[in-house]
Coordinates of C-alpha atoms and ligand atoms in Angstrom, one line a residue:
M1 CA 124.2 95.1 87.1
D2 CA 121.3 98.2 88.2
L3 CA 118.1 96.9 88.6
S4 CA 116.0 100.5 90.0
S5 CA 117.2 101.6 86.0
R6 CA 115.8 98.1 84.4
P7 CA 113.3 99.0 81.8
P8 CA 109.3 97.9 82.6
S9 CA 107.9 95.2 80.8
P10 CA 105.8 95.2 77.8
A11 CA 103.5 98.5 78.1
R12 CA 100.1 97.4 80.2
P13 CA 96.6 97.4 79.0
A14 CA 95.8 100.5 76.7
E15 CA 93.2 101.5 78.7
F16 CA 95.9 101.9 82.0
S17 CA 97.3 105.4 81.1
G18 CA 98.4 106.6 84.9
S19 CA 94.5 107.2 85.8
P20 CA 92.9 104.2 85.5
A21 CA 89.9 104.2 82.9
A22 CA 86.4 102.4 83.6
G23 CA 85.4 99.3 82.5
T24 CA 88.4 97.1 82.5
R25 CA 87.8 94.8 86.0
W26 CA 91.4 95.2 87.0
W27 CA 91.1 94.0 89.8
R28 CA 89.3 90.4 89.2
D29 CA 92.9 88.9 88.2
A30 CA 95.9 91.7 89.1
V31 CA 98.7 89.8 90.5
I32 CA 98.9 92.1 93.7
Y33 CA 102.7 92.4 95.3
Q34 CA 102.6 92.9 98.7
V35 CA 105.3 95.7 99.8
Y36 CA 106.3 95.7 103.6
V37 CA 107.9 98.8 103.6
R38 CA 109.9 98.9 106.2
S39 CA 111.8 95.7 104.9
F40 CA 111.3 96.3 101.0
A41 CA 114.6 98.9 100.1
D42 CA 116.6 101.8 102.1
A43 CA 117.2 104.9 99.9
D44 CA 118.5 106.6 103.2
G45 CA 120.5 104.0 104.2
D46 CA 119.3 104.1 107.4
G47 CA 118.3 100.2 107.2
V48 CA 115.7 100.7 107.8
G49 CA 112.7 100.5 104.2
D50 CA 111.3 103.8 102.2
L51 CA 109.2 105.0 100.4
A52 CA 112.0 106.2 98.1
G53 CA 113.0 102.6 98.1
I54 CA 110.0 101.6 96.7
R55 CA 110.3 104.0 93.8
S56 CA 113.5 103.4 93.3
R57 CA 112.8 99.9 92.8
L58 CA 109.3 100.2 91.1
P59 CA 111.3 99.1 87.9
Y60 CA 112.1 96.2 89.3
L61 CA 108.2 95.3 89.9
A62 CA 107.5 96.4 86.5
A63 CA 109.6 94.1 85.4
L64 CA 108.2 91.3 87.3
G65 CA 105.7 91.8 86.1
V66 CA 102.7 92.5 88.5
D67 CA 99.8 94.9 88.2
A68 CA 99.6 96.7 91.6
L69 CA 101.3 96.8 94.7
W70 CA 99.8 97.2 98.1
I71 CA 102.0 99.0 100.7
T72 CA 101.9 98.0 104.0
P73 CA 101.3 101.3 106.5
F74 CA 103.6 104.0 106.7
Y75 CA 101.8 107.1 108.2
E76 CA 103.5 108.3 111.3
S77 CA 103.1 105.7 114.1
P78 CA 104.9 105.3 116.9
M79 CA 105.3 101.5 115.5
V80 CA 105.0 99.7 118.6
D81 CA 103.4 96.9 115.5
G82 CA 105.0 97.9 112.6
G83 CA 102.9 101.0 111.9
Y84 CA 99.5 99.0 112.3
D85 CA 99.8 101.7 115.2
V86 CA 99.0 105.2 113.3
T87 CA 99.0 108.3 115.3
D88 CA 98.3 110.6 111.6
Y89 CA 96.8 108.9 108.4
R90 CA 96.8 111.7 106.2
S91 CA 101.4 111.9 107.0
V92 CA 104.1 109.6 106.4
D93 CA 106.1 108.6 109.2
P94 CA 109.6 109.9 108.7
T95 CA 111.7 107.5 108.9
F96 CA 109.5 106.8 105.7
G97 CA 109.8 110.0 104.1
T98 CA 107.4 112.7 103.1
L99 CA 104.6 112.9 101.8
A100 CA 105.7 114.7 98.5
D101 CA 107.6 110.8 98.5
A102 CA 104.2 109.2 98.8
V103 CA 102.8 111.8 96.1
E104 CA 106.1 110.2 93.7
L105 CA 105.9 106.9 94.1
I106 CA 101.8 106.5 93.2
E107 CA 102.8 109.0 90.1
E108 CA 105.5 107.0 89.0
A109 CA 104.4 103.6 89.9
H110 CA 101.3 104.6 87.6
R111 CA 103.4 105.7 84.5
L112 CA 105.3 102.3 84.5
G113 CA 101.6 100.8 84.2
L114 CA 101.2 99.2 88.0
R115 CA 98.6 100.5 90.7
V116 CA 99.2 101.0 94.7
I117 CA 96.8 100.5 96.8
V118 CA 97.1 101.9 100.3
D119 CA 96.6 100.3 104.0
I120 CA 94.4 101.7 106.2
V121 CA 93.7 101.1 109.7
P122 CA 90.4 102.3 111.1
N123 CA 89.9 99.2 113.9
H124 CA 91.9 100.9 116.1
T125 CA 94.1 104.3 116.3
S126 CA 97.9 104.2 118.0
D127 CA 97.4 105.6 122.0
Q128 CA 99.4 108.7 120.9
H129 CA 97.4 109.7 118.2
V130 CA 95.4 113.2 119.1
W131 CA 91.9 111.9 119.9
F132 CA 93.5 109.3 122.0
Q133 CA 95.3 112.0 123.7
E134 CA 92.0 114.3 124.4
A135 CA 90.1 110.9 125.6
L136 CA 92.6 110.7 128.1
A137 CA 92.8 114.4 129.5
A138 CA 89.4 114.2 129.3
G139 CA 88.6 112.1 132.3
V140 CA 85.9 109.5 133.2
S141 CA 82.5 111.5 131.7
G142 CA 84.2 113.6 129.3
P143 CA 82.8 112.7 125.7
A144 CA 86.2 112.5 123.6
R145 CA 86.3 109.4 125.3
E146 CA 83.2 108.1 123.4
R147 CA 85.7 107.9 120.1
Y148 CA 86.7 104.8 121.6
V149 CA 85.3 102.4 124.1
F150 CA 85.5 102.9 127.5
R151 CA 84.0 100.8 130.3
P152 CA 84.0 100.6 134.1
G153 CA 85.4 97.5 135.3
R154 CA 83.5 94.5 137.5
G155 CA 84.1 93.6 140.2
A156 CA 83.4 95.4 143.9
S157 CA 85.7 98.7 142.7
G158 CA 85.7 98.3 139.1
E159 CA 89.2 96.6 139.2
L160 CA 88.5 93.1 136.8
P161 CA 87.7 94.0 133.3
P162 CA 84.5 94.9 131.5
N163 CA 84.4 91.7 130.2
D164 CA 86.2 88.6 129.5
W165 CA 87.8 89.2 125.8
E166 CA 91.0 88.7 125.4
S167 CA 93.7 90.9 122.8
V168 CA 94.7 88.7 119.4
F169 CA 98.6 89.4 121.1
G170 CA 97.7 87.7 124.4
G171 CA 96.1 89.1 127.6
P172 CA 93.2 90.7 128.3
A173 CA 91.3 92.9 125.5
W174 CA 91.1 95.9 128.4
T175 CA 94.1 98.2 130.3
R176 CA 93.2 100.0 132.8
L177 CA 93.9 104.0 133.3
P178 CA 94.5 105.5 136.6
D179 CA 90.9 107.2 136.7
G180 CA 90.3 103.5 137.1
Q181 CA 88.3 103.4 133.3
W182 CA 89.5 100.6 130.9
Y183 CA 89.8 101.1 127.5
L184 CA 89.2 98.0 125.1
H185 CA 92.5 96.9 123.0
L186 CA 91.7 94.1 120.8
F187 CA 95.3 94.8 120.2
A188 CA 98.5 96.1 121.7
P189 CA 97.5 98.3 125.0
Q190 CA 99.3 100.9 122.7
Q191 CA 96.5 100.5 119.6
P192 CA 93.0 101.3 121.3
D193 CA 89.9 100.8 119.9
L194 CA 87.2 102.8 118.0
N195 CA 84.2 103.2 118.8
W196 CA 82.5 103.1 115.3
E197 CA 79.0 104.2 116.2
H198 CA 80.7 108.1 116.7
P199 CA 79.3 110.2 114.2
D200 CA 82.8 111.3 113.7
V201 CA 85.1 108.8 113.4
R202 CA 82.8 107.4 110.5
A203 CA 82.9 111.2 109.4
E204 CA 87.0 110.9 110.0
F205 CA 87.2 107.8 107.5
D206 CA 85.6 108.7 104.8
D207 CA 88.0 112.0 104.7
V208 CA 91.5 110.1 104.8
L209 CA 89.9 107.3 102.7
R210 CA 89.5 110.9 100.0
F211 CA 92.7 112.2 101.1
W212 CA 94.5 109.2 99.4
L213 CA 92.2 109.1 96.8
D214 CA 93.4 112.7 95.8
L215 CA 96.5 112.0 95.7
G216 CA 95.6 108.8 93.0
A217 CA 95.9 106.0 95.4
D218 CA 94.1 102.6 93.6
G219 CA 92.1 101.1 96.7
F220 CA 92.3 100.5 100.5
R221 CA 93.6 96.7 102.5
I222 CA 91.3 97.5 104.9
D223 CA 92.9 96.2 108.7
V224 CA 91.1 94.2 110.3
A225 CA 87.9 94.7 108.2
H226 CA 86.2 92.4 110.5
G227 CA 86.5 94.2 113.4
M228 CA 84.9 97.8 113.6
V229 CA 81.5 96.9 115.2
K230 CA 81.3 94.8 118.3
A231 CA 78.1 92.9 119.7
A232 CA 75.8 95.0 121.5
G233 CA 76.6 94.7 125.8
L234 CA 79.9 93.7 124.8
P235 CA 78.8 90.5 126.4
D236 CA 81.1 87.6 127.3
V237 CA 83.5 85.1 125.3
G238 CA 82.7 82.7 127.4
D239 CA 85.3 80.3 126.2
A240 CA 88.5 80.0 126.1
P241 CA 91.2 80.7 125.0
Q242 CA 90.0 82.7 122.4
S243 CA 93.3 82.3 120.2
R244 CA 92.0 79.4 119.3
L245 CA 88.5 80.5 118.3
L246 CA 90.5 83.8 116.3
G247 CA 89.0 82.7 112.3
R248 CA 87.3 80.2 112.8
G249 CA 84.4 80.4 115.3
K250 CA 82.4 83.1 116.5
V251 CA 83.3 85.7 119.1
P252 CA 81.2 89.2 119.9
Y253 CA 84.3 90.7 118.6
F254 CA 84.4 90.2 115.6
D255 CA 82.6 89.9 111.9
Q256 CA 79.4 91.3 113.6
D257 CA 76.4 92.2 110.9
G258 CA 77.2 96.0 111.5
V259 CA 80.1 96.1 109.9
H260 CA 78.9 95.5 106.1
D261 CA 77.3 98.9 106.4
I262 CA 80.9 100.4 107.4
H263 CA 81.8 98.9 104.1
R264 CA 78.7 99.7 101.6
G265 CA 79.3 103.2 102.4
W266 CA 83.6 102.7 101.7
R267 CA 82.3 101.1 98.4
R268 CA 80.0 104.1 97.4
L269 CA 82.7 106.4 97.4
L270 CA 85.7 104.5 95.8
A271 CA 82.6 103.9 93.2
L272 CA 82.6 108.0 93.2
G273 CA 86.0 107.1 90.6
P274 CA 87.5 108.8 88.5
G275 CA 88.4 105.0 87.1
E276 CA 88.6 101.4 89.5
R277 CA 89.2 102.2 93.0
I278 CA 88.7 99.3 95.3
G279 CA 88.7 97.4 98.7
V280 CA 90.5 94.3 99.9
A281 CA 89.2 93.6 103.2
E282 CA 91.5 91.6 105.4
A283 CA 88.7 89.9 107.1
W284 CA 88.8 86.4 109.6
A285 CA 84.9 84.4 109.0
P286 CA 84.1 81.8 110.5
S287 CA 83.1 80.1 107.2
L288 CA 84.1 80.8 104.0
D289 CA 80.7 82.4 102.9
R290 CA 80.4 84.1 106.3
L291 CA 83.8 85.7 104.2
A292 CA 82.1 86.1 101.3
N293 CA 80.2 88.3 103.0
Y294 CA 83.0 91.2 102.9
V295 CA 83.0 91.1 98.8
R296 CA 78.7 91.0 98.1
P297 CA 78.7 93.4 94.4
D298 CA 77.9 96.6 96.9
E299 CA 80.3 96.2 99.2
L300 CA 84.4 95.7 99.5
H301 CA 86.5 94.0 95.6
Q302 CA 88.6 91.2 97.4
V303 CA 89.0 89.5 100.7
F304 CA 92.1 87.2 101.5
N305 CA 91.7 83.7 101.5
F306 CA 93.5 82.8 104.7
D307 CA 91.6 79.9 103.8
Y308 CA 94.1 78.5 101.1
M309 CA 97.0 80.7 103.1
R310 CA 97.0 77.9 105.8
T311 CA 96.1 75.3 103.8
D312 CA 99.3 72.1 104.1
W313 CA 101.0 71.0 100.9
D314 CA 98.4 67.9 100.3
A315 CA 96.7 66.9 96.5
A316 CA 93.7 66.8 98.5
E317 CA 93.7 69.1 100.8
L318 CA 94.1 71.7 98.8
R319 CA 91.8 70.8 95.8
S320 CA 88.8 71.3 98.6
V321 CA 90.1 74.9 99.6
I322 CA 89.7 75.4 96.2
E323 CA 86.7 74.5 95.0
K324 CA 85.5 75.7 98.5
S325 CA 86.7 79.1 98.1
L326 CA 85.3 78.7 94.8
A327 CA 82.2 77.9 95.4
S328 CA 81.4 80.8 98.4
T329 CA 82.9 84.0 96.4
G330 CA 80.9 82.7 92.7
P331 CA 77.4 83.5 94.4
V332 CA 78.6 87.2 95.2
G333 CA 80.0 87.6 91.7
A334 CA 83.4 88.5 93.4
P335 CA 86.9 87.0 92.5
T336 CA 88.6 85.0 94.4
T337 CA 92.3 85.4 95.9
W338 CA 94.8 83.5 96.4
V339 CA 97.8 84.3 98.9
L340 CA 100.7 81.9 100.5
S341 CA 102.0 83.9 102.6
N342 CA 101.8 87.6 104.0
H343 CA 103.8 89.5 107.3
D344 CA 102.0 88.1 109.9
V345 CA 102.9 84.2 108.3
Q346 CA 105.7 82.2 108.8
R347 CA 106.5 81.5 104.9
H348 CA 106.0 79.5 102.9
V349 CA 109.1 77.5 102.1
T350 CA 109.9 77.2 105.5
R351 CA 105.9 75.9 106.4
Y352 CA 106.3 73.4 103.8
G353 CA 109.4 71.8 104.7
G354 CA 112.0 73.9 104.7
D355 CA 115.2 74.1 102.5
E356 CA 115.0 72.2 99.3
L357 CA 112.2 70.7 99.6
G358 CA 110.1 73.5 101.2
R359 CA 111.6 75.2 98.2
R360 CA 110.9 72.9 96.0
R361 CA 106.8 72.8 96.9
A362 CA 107.1 76.4 97.1
R363 CA 107.6 76.7 93.1
A364 CA 105.3 74.0 93.0
A365 CA 102.4 76.5 94.7
A366 CA 103.6 79.3 93.1
L367 CA 102.5 77.7 89.5
L368 CA 99.3 75.9 91.2
T369 CA 98.1 79.9 92.6
L370 CA 98.9 81.7 89.7
A371 CA 96.8 79.0 87.4
L372 CA 93.7 79.1 89.7
P373 CA 90.9 82.1 88.8
G374 CA 91.0 85.5 90.5
S375 CA 93.4 87.2 91.8
A376 CA 97.0 86.8 93.2
Y377 CA 99.3 88.8 95.6
V378 CA 102.9 87.8 96.1
Y379 CA 104.7 88.6 99.2
Q380 CA 107.9 90.0 98.7
G381 CA 110.9 87.8 99.0
E382 CA 108.5 85.1 97.7
E383 CA 109.4 85.6 94.7
L384 CA 113.4 84.6 95.7
G385 CA 112.2 82.3 97.0
L386 CA 113.2 83.3 100.7
P387 CA 113.0 81.3 104.2
E388 CA 111.5 81.8 107.2
V389 CA 114.4 83.4 109.9
L390 CA 114.1 81.2 112.6
D391 CA 117.0 82.3 114.7
I392 CA 117.3 85.8 115.2
P393 CA 118.6 86.9 118.3
A394 CA 115.8 87.9 120.4
E395 CA 116.8 90.7 121.5
L396 CA 116.6 92.5 117.7
L397 CA 113.2 91.1 118.0
T398 CA 110.4 93.5 117.8
D399 CA 107.2 92.6 117.3
P400 CA 104.6 92.8 119.6
Q401 CA 102.4 89.5 118.8
L402 CA 105.8 86.9 120.2
E403 CA 104.4 86.1 123.7
S404 CA 100.9 84.3 121.8
L405 CA 102.5 83.6 118.7
K406 CA 105.7 81.6 119.0
G407 CA 108.5 83.7 117.6
G408 CA 106.1 86.3 116.5
R409 CA 106.4 87.4 113.1
D410 CA 110.0 88.8 112.5
G411 CA 110.9 85.7 110.6
C412 CA 109.2 87.0 107.9
R413 CA 109.7 90.9 107.8
V414 CA 113.2 89.8 107.1
P415 CA 115.1 92.8 104.6
L416 CA 115.3 91.9 100.8
P417 CA 118.6 90.1 100.0
W418 CA 119.1 92.7 96.5
S419 CA 122.8 92.4 95.4
G420 CA 126.0 91.2 97.1
N421 CA 128.3 88.7 98.9
E422 CA 127.3 90.0 102.0
P423 CA 124.5 91.0 104.1
P424 CA 122.7 93.1 104.2
F425 CA 122.7 92.3 100.5
G426 CA 122.7 95.9 99.0
F427 CA 119.7 97.3 102.0
G428 CA 120.7 99.8 104.4
S429 CA 124.4 100.5 103.7
G430 CA 125.1 99.8 107.7
G431 CA 123.2 96.7 107.8
G432 CA 119.0 95.7 108.1
W433 CA 116.3 96.7 110.9
L434 CA 117.0 92.9 111.3
P435 CA 120.3 91.0 110.2
S436 CA 119.7 88.8 107.1
P437 CA 121.7 85.4 106.7
P438 CA 124.8 85.0 105.0
E439 CA 123.2 82.2 103.0
W440 CA 120.9 84.3 101.4
K441 CA 123.8 85.7 99.1
S442 CA 122.5 82.9 96.5
L443 CA 119.1 83.9 96.5
T444 CA 119.3 87.9 95.9
V445 CA 117.2 89.7 93.1
E446 CA 120.7 89.7 91.7
A447 CA 122.4 86.7 92.0
Q448 CA 118.5 85.4 90.7
W449 CA 118.1 87.8 87.8
D450 CA 120.1 86.3 85.5
D451 CA 119.8 82.8 86.6
E452 CA 117.7 80.2 84.2
A453 CA 116.7 77.8 87.4
S454 CA 116.2 80.3 90.1
T455 CA 113.0 80.7 91.6
L456 CA 112.7 85.0 90.8
T457 CA 113.2 83.5 86.3
L458 CA 110.7 80.9 87.4
Y459 CA 108.2 83.8 88.6
R460 CA 108.6 86.2 85.9
R461 CA 108.2 83.3 83.5
A462 CA 105.3 82.3 85.2
L463 CA 103.9 85.5 85.5
R464 CA 104.7 87.1 81.8
I465 CA 102.5 83.4 80.7
R466 CA 99.6 84.8 82.8
R467 CA 99.3 88.5 81.5
D468 CA 99.6 86.9 77.9
H469 CA 97.7 83.2 78.0
S470 CA 93.7 84.2 77.3
A471 CA 92.5 81.6 79.6
L472 CA 94.7 82.6 82.9
G473 CA 93.3 84.9 85.3
D474 CA 89.5 85.5 85.3
G475 CA 87.5 82.4 84.0
E476 CA 87.0 78.9 84.3
L477 CA 88.3 76.0 86.0
H478 CA 87.6 72.2 85.1
W479 CA 88.5 69.8 87.8
L480 CA 90.1 66.6 85.2
D481 CA 91.0 62.9 87.2
G482 CA 94.5 62.6 87.2
P483 CA 97.0 59.9 89.6
P484 CA 97.1 60.4 93.7
D485 CA 98.1 63.3 95.7
C486 CA 97.6 65.6 92.1
L487 CA 95.7 67.8 91.4
V488 CA 94.6 68.7 87.7
F489 CA 93.0 71.2 86.2
E490 CA 92.0 73.3 82.7
R491 CA 91.6 76.8 83.0
S492 CA 89.7 78.6 80.4
G493 CA 88.5 82.6 80.2
H494 CA 85.8 84.1 78.8
S495 CA 86.4 83.2 74.9
D496 CA 87.0 80.8 73.0
G497 CA 91.1 80.9 72.5
P498 CA 93.3 78.6 73.4
R499 CA 92.8 76.6 77.7
M500 CA 96.1 75.9 80.0
L501 CA 96.1 72.8 81.3
C502 CA 97.3 72.9 85.0
A503 CA 99.2 69.9 86.8
V504 CA 101.1 69.6 90.0
N505 CA 102.6 66.8 92.2
T506 CA 102.2 67.6 95.5
G507 CA 103.6 63.2 96.4
D508 CA 106.5 62.2 96.8
R509 CA 106.4 60.3 93.7
S510 CA 106.9 60.7 90.5
V511 CA 103.6 60.6 88.1
Q512 CA 102.6 60.3 84.6
I513 CA 99.8 62.6 83.6
P514 CA 98.9 62.4 79.8
A515 CA 100.3 65.6 78.1
R516 CA 98.6 67.8 75.9
G517 CA 99.2 70.8 73.7
S518 CA 102.5 72.3 74.7
L519 CA 103.9 72.6 77.5
L520 CA 104.5 76.2 78.7
L521 CA 106.5 75.9 82.6
S522 CA 106.9 74.0 84.9
S523 CA 108.5 74.1 88.9
E524 CA 110.9 71.8 87.6
P525 CA 111.7 70.1 84.6
I526 CA 110.4 67.2 83.4
R527 CA 110.6 64.8 80.9
M528 CA 108.3 62.5 78.4
E529 CA 107.5 58.7 78.0
G530 CA 105.8 58.4 75.5
P531 CA 102.4 60.7 75.4
N532 CA 102.6 61.4 79.2
A533 CA 104.5 63.8 81.1
V534 CA 106.2 62.3 84.2
L535 CA 106.2 64.6 86.8
P536 CA 108.4 64.5 89.4
P537 CA 107.3 64.8 93.4
D538 CA 106.4 68.3 94.7
T539 CA 106.7 70.2 91.3
A540 CA 103.7 71.2 88.7
A541 CA 103.4 72.4 85.0
W542 CA 100.8 74.5 82.8
W543 CA 100.5 73.3 79.0
S544 CA 98.8 75.3 76.8
T545 CA 95.7 73.1 74.9
E546 CA 93.7 73.5 72.1
P547 CA 89.5 74.0 72.7
S548 CA 89.4 70.8 70.3
E549 CA 91.1 68.7 72.4
E550 CA 87.8 68.0 74.6
P551 CA 88.8 68.0 78.4
D552 CA 88.0 64.4 80.4
T553 CA 85.5 66.1 83.5
G554 CA 85.9 63.5 85.6
G555 CA 86.8 64.3 89.1
Ligands
NOJ1 C1 96.1 93.1 110.4 C2 97.7 93.6 110.2 O1 97.9 92.4 109.0 C3 98.6 92.8 111.0 O2 100.4 93.1 111.0 C4 98.8 93.6 112.2 O3 99.1 93.8 113.3 C5 96.8 93.2 113.2 N1 96.1 93.1 111.8 C6 96.6 94.9 114.1 O4 96.9 96.3 113.1

């Protein structure tokens, strides 16, 4: 089977023809596939994924049925943090290809009806970036230092960091130079934070955005979108460990009100078109309401919903986070996003219990996620049911977050298994940059493509139904009463067309659901008992129902 030449799924809506036309609001319910470039597909066989590799697999993504891809940073970088340490925002790192490859990739994606979102990293650069090198050379009072956050230290001879801020990757957020000054890095020391009060910084990023828009990018995933502005005077946090506060508490270096000005500016830039280009915030805030500020009508289009991602496999908790998510984005008129995994967290098959249990729950979670109103993200490999790799030999681990996050993030970044019976399963010729577990033989794209029972087939079917069924995607959700440990809801789109009933059993016993309409899809086989469907443990199912079949709107 040659998946690279597989024909794409049915043509996209007519309004999408290479350069997206205005007015589709495609992003309100798009399914966006996250490509971690290093680990997706390797065209030149060096064991590291590349842009030509992505291009060769675009037919796979089109056939899978997603609407867009978000590609993690592929710019020139020393790769201290997997490319989130950029030296040149207008280039492609030679490991990943050339600028011409990027242009061809975008154009080819558009031909196949796929949009392309690129990742932009505005909070920090690499320490090898020309600006930081200039800052180092400039000396203590050189103006080139003003583009970053340099400060004298505290203590009798400045031997203590300027404040108590901690890096997200662990340890102090400040590093001292031989000349005595300290610079701020909220992540690795090789990722100095930019000073967003400096006009050069704003102008530079406007220009970088325009550069990629001109090359056809359909939008940006904005890294650390909550981090660019720091509280005036850089006050101490005064509470430790700060890692406990990240994403939950208030800290003076994240989610400051001033950051929204930057996003408003970018929204204006995106609005210049042509087409509908979007901004997606990777932002963490102490509450869902504060998070919704990033998607007010004059700001970005989407923000990742990490609260949903962090919720356990538990019906009551899931219902609560779904309700809160919809209630927070609704008032600002933005779509909610639904994320189960990404390149920074343990894969959800493993989070949900691992092995067959985890995979079974992950399949049900996929149907839940794709049935919710809004836009959904699929992290590469989740459509294959890949688990986290927990036994990568220590000497091969590369993640700078290794210290602060037990095991680090390499385990969710293992190269994708495409085909064949032996590692690296069609990724590279010798071996991937991280070793693939031999048992992934049964999880390759090739092994799953024609297997009726595979997770890949489940995703393909779900995505096809989601595209065709008018009740899915954007629209309303009504909760229905259901047995304990179950989520039951009905979806309706914006018209009076058919509705969709989704039931999810997160418990460990079979339950009976009064079934209506016709079964569209289930994550495990289900059987009927009289008028009821018997939903086994950790199973989800979709039915198509008619509007006349009035829902019981209890619950
Ligand atoms: C968030 C990215 O997703 C992560 O991979 C990276 O390490 C940090 N931002 C720093 O850029």
